Coordinates of C-alpha atoms in Angstrom, one line a residue:
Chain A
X28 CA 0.0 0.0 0.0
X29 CA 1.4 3.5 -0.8
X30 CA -0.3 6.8 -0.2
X31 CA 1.8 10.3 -1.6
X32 CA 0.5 13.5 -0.7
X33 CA 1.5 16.2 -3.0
X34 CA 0.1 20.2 -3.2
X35 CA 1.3 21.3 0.3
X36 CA 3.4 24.4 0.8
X37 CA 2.9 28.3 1.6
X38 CA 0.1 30.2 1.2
X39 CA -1.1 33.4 2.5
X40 CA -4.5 34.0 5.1
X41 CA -7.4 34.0 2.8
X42 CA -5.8 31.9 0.1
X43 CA -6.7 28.2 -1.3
X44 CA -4.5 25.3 -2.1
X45 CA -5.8 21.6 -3.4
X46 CA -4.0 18.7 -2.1
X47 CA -3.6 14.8 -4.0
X48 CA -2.9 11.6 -2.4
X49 CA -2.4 9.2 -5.2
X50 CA -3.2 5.7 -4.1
X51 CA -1.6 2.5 -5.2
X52 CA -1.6 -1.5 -4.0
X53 CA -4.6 -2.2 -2.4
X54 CA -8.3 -1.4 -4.5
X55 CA -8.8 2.3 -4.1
X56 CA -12.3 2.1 -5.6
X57 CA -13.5 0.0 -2.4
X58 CA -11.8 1.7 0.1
X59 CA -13.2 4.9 2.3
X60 CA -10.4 7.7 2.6
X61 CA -9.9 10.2 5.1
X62 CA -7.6 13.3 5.5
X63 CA -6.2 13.8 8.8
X64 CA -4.3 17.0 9.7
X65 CA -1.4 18.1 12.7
X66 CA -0.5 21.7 13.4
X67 CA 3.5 21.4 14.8
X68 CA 3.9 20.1 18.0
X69 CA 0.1 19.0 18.6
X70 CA -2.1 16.2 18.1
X71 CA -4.3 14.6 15.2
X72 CA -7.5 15.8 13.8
X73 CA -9.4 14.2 11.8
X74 CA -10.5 16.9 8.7
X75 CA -13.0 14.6 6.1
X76 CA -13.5 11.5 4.9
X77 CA -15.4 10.4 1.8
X78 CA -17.1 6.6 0.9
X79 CA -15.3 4.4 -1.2
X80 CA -18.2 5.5 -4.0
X81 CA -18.0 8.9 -3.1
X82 CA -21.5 9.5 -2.4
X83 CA -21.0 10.7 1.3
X84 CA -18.7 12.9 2.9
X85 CA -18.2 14.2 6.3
X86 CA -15.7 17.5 8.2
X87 CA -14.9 18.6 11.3
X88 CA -16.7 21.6 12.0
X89 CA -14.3 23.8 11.7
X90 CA -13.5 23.1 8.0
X91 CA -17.8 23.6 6.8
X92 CA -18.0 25.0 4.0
X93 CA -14.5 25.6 3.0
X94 CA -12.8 22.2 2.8
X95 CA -14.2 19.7 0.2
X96 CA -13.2 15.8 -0.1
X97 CA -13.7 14.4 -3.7
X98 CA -12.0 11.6 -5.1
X99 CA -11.1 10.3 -8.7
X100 CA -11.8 6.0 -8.3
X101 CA -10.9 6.0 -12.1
X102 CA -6.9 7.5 -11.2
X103 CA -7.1 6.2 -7.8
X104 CA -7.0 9.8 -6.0
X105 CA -8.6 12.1 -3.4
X106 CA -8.4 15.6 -3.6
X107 CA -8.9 18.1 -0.7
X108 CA -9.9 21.5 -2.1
X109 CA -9.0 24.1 1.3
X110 CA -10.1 27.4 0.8
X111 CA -10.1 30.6 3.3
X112 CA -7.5 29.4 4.7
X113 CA -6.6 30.7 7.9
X114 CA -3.0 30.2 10.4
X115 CA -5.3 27.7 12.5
X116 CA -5.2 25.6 9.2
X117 CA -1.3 25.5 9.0
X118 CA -0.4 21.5 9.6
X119 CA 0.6 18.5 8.2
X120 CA -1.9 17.2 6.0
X121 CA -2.3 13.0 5.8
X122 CA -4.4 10.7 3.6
X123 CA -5.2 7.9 5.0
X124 CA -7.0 4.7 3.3
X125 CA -10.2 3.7 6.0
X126 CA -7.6 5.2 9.0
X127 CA -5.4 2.2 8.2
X128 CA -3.0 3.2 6.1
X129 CA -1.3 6.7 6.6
X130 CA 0.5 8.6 3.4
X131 CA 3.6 10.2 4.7
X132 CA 2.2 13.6 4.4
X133 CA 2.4 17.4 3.5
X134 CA 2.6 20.4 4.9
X135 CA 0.1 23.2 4.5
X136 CA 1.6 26.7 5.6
X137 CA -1.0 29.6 6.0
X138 CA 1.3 32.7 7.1
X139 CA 1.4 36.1 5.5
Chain B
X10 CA -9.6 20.1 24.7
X11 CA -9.9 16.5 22.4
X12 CA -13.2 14.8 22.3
X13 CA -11.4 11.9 24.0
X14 CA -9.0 12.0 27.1
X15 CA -5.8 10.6 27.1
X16 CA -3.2 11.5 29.6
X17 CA -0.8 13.6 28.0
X18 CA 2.4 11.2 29.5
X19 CA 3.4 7.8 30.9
X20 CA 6.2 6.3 31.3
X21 CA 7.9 2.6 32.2
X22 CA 11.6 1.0 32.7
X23 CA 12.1 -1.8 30.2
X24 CA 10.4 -4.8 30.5
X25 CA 7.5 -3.3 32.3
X26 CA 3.9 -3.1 31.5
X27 CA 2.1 0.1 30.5
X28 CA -1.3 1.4 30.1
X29 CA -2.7 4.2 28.5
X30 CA -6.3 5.1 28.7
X31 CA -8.7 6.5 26.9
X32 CA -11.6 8.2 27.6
X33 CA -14.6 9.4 25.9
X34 CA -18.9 9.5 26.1
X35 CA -21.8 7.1 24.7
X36 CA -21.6 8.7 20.9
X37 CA -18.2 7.6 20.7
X38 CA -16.4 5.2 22.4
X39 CA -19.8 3.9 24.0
X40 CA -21.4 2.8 21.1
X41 CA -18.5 2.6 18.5
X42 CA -14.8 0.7 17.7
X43 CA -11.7 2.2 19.0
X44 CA -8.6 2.5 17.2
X45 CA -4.7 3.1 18.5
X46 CA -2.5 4.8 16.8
X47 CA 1.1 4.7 17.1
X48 CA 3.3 7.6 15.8
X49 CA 7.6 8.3 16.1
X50 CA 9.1 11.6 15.6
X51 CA 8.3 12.6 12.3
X52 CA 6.7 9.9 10.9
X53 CA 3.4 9.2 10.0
X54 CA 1.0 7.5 12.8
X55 CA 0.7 3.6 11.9
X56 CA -2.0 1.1 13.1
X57 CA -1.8 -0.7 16.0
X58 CA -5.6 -1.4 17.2
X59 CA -8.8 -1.7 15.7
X60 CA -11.7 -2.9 16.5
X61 CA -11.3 -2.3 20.3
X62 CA -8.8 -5.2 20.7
X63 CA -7.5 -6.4 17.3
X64 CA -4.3 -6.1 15.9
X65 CA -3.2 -6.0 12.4
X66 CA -0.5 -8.5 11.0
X67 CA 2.8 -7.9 12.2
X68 CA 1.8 -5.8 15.4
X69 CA 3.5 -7.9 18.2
X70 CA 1.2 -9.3 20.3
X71 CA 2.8 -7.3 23.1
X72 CA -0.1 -4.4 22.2
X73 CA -2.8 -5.3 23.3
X74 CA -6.8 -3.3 23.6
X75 CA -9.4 -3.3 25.4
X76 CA -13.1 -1.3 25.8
X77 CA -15.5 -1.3 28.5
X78 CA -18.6 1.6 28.5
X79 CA -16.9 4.7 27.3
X80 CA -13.6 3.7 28.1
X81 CA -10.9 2.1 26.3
X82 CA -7.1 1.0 27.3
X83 CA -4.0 0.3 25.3
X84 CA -1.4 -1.9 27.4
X85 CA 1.8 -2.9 26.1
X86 CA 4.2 -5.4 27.9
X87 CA 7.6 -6.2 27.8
X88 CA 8.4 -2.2 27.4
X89 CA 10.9 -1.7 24.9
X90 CA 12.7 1.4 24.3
X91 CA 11.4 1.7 20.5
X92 CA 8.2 1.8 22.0
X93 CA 8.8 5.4 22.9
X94 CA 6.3 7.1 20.9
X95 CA 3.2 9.2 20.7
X96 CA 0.2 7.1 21.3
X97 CA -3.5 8.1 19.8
X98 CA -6.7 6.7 20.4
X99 CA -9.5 7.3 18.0
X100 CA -13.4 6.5 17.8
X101 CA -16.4 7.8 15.3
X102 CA -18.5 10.5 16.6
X103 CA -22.2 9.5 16.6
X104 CA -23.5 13.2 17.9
X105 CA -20.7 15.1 15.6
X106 CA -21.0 12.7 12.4
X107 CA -17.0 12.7 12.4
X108 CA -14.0 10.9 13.4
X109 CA -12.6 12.4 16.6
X110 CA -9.1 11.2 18.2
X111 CA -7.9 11.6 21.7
X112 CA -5.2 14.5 22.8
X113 CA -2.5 11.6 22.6
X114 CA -0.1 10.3 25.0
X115 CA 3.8 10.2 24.8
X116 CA 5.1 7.7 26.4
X117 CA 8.7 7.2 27.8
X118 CA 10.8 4.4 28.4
X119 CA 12.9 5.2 31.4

């Protein structure tokens, strides 16, 4: 199983960024997927998660309406669209296939 | 403040045995699985519980889980000193629709 993050870096309060975790070994197209985030030196928190069909997704409250899961079963990816971003959203951003398997990350910067 | 409680530190000599608990409310870990999570410095967190008390292939059996009511426990025996590590429980949230994951422990081999 392999999960790589990719679209993290710097962006400025206000700003948007869309993250990829491409999937491979294991069948993506069955398999629920979550993004998990962790601001330095603190703990996990769980940000969305989307069904293996992609017909339900779920967020943290604090992500409503700016944050959006989707995934691509046909090139075995899920996106996470983050918009207004804001300094509370600076962490490192995981994928994770059904909070089993954990991509090694990226980190999301929101400074000015 | 986390949804679910974990202390924010243990500790054990080698050899020893460990527990780290987990606390939480009838939504979560009342009606639902827990999962532990098991993170080094700079790495990502890796599997070691699910389902309350399962563990995946090629977790030694030295992790072991348990739940009762809105509680759950992570012991591990025979402390090693690579056991040294951040520890995370998790659970799904029935009131908040969402995943929610306690503060996390980090645990010190003396």
């Amino acid at each position: 199983v392999q999960l790589v993050e990719s679209g993290g870096g710097v962006v400025q309060p206000g700003g948007s960024l869309r993250l990829s975790c491409a999937a491979s070994g294991f069948t993506f197209s069955t398999s629920g997927m979550h993004w998990v985030r962790q601001a330095p030196g603190k703990g996990l928190q769980w940000v969305a998660f989307v069904r293996s069909d992609g017909s339900n997704k779920y967020y943290v409250d604090s992500v409503k309406g700016r944050f959006t899961i989707s995934r691509d079963n046909s090139k075995n990816t899920v996106f996470l669209q983050m918009n207004s971003l804001s300094v509370e959203d600076t962490a490192v951003y995981y994928c994770a296939q059904d909070l089993w398997n954990w991509g090694q990350g990226t980190l999301v910067t929101v400074s000015s | 403040q986390s949804v679910l409680t974990q202390p924010p530190s243990a500790s054990g000599t080698p050899g020893q045995r460990v527990t780290i608990s987990c606390s939480g409310s009838s939504s979560n870990i009342g009606s639902n699985n827990v999962y532990w999570y098991l993170q080094l410095p700079g790495t990502a967190p890796k599997l070691l519980i699910y389902r309350n008390n399962q563990r995946p292939s090629g977790v030694p059996d030295r992790f072991s889980g348990s739940k009762s009511g809105t509680s759950a426990s992570l012991a591990i025996s025979g402390l090693r000193s690579e056991d040294e590590a951040d520890y995370y429980c998790a659970a799904w949230d029935d009131s908040l629709s969402g995943w929610v994951f306690g503060g996390g422990t980090k645990l010190t081999v003396l």
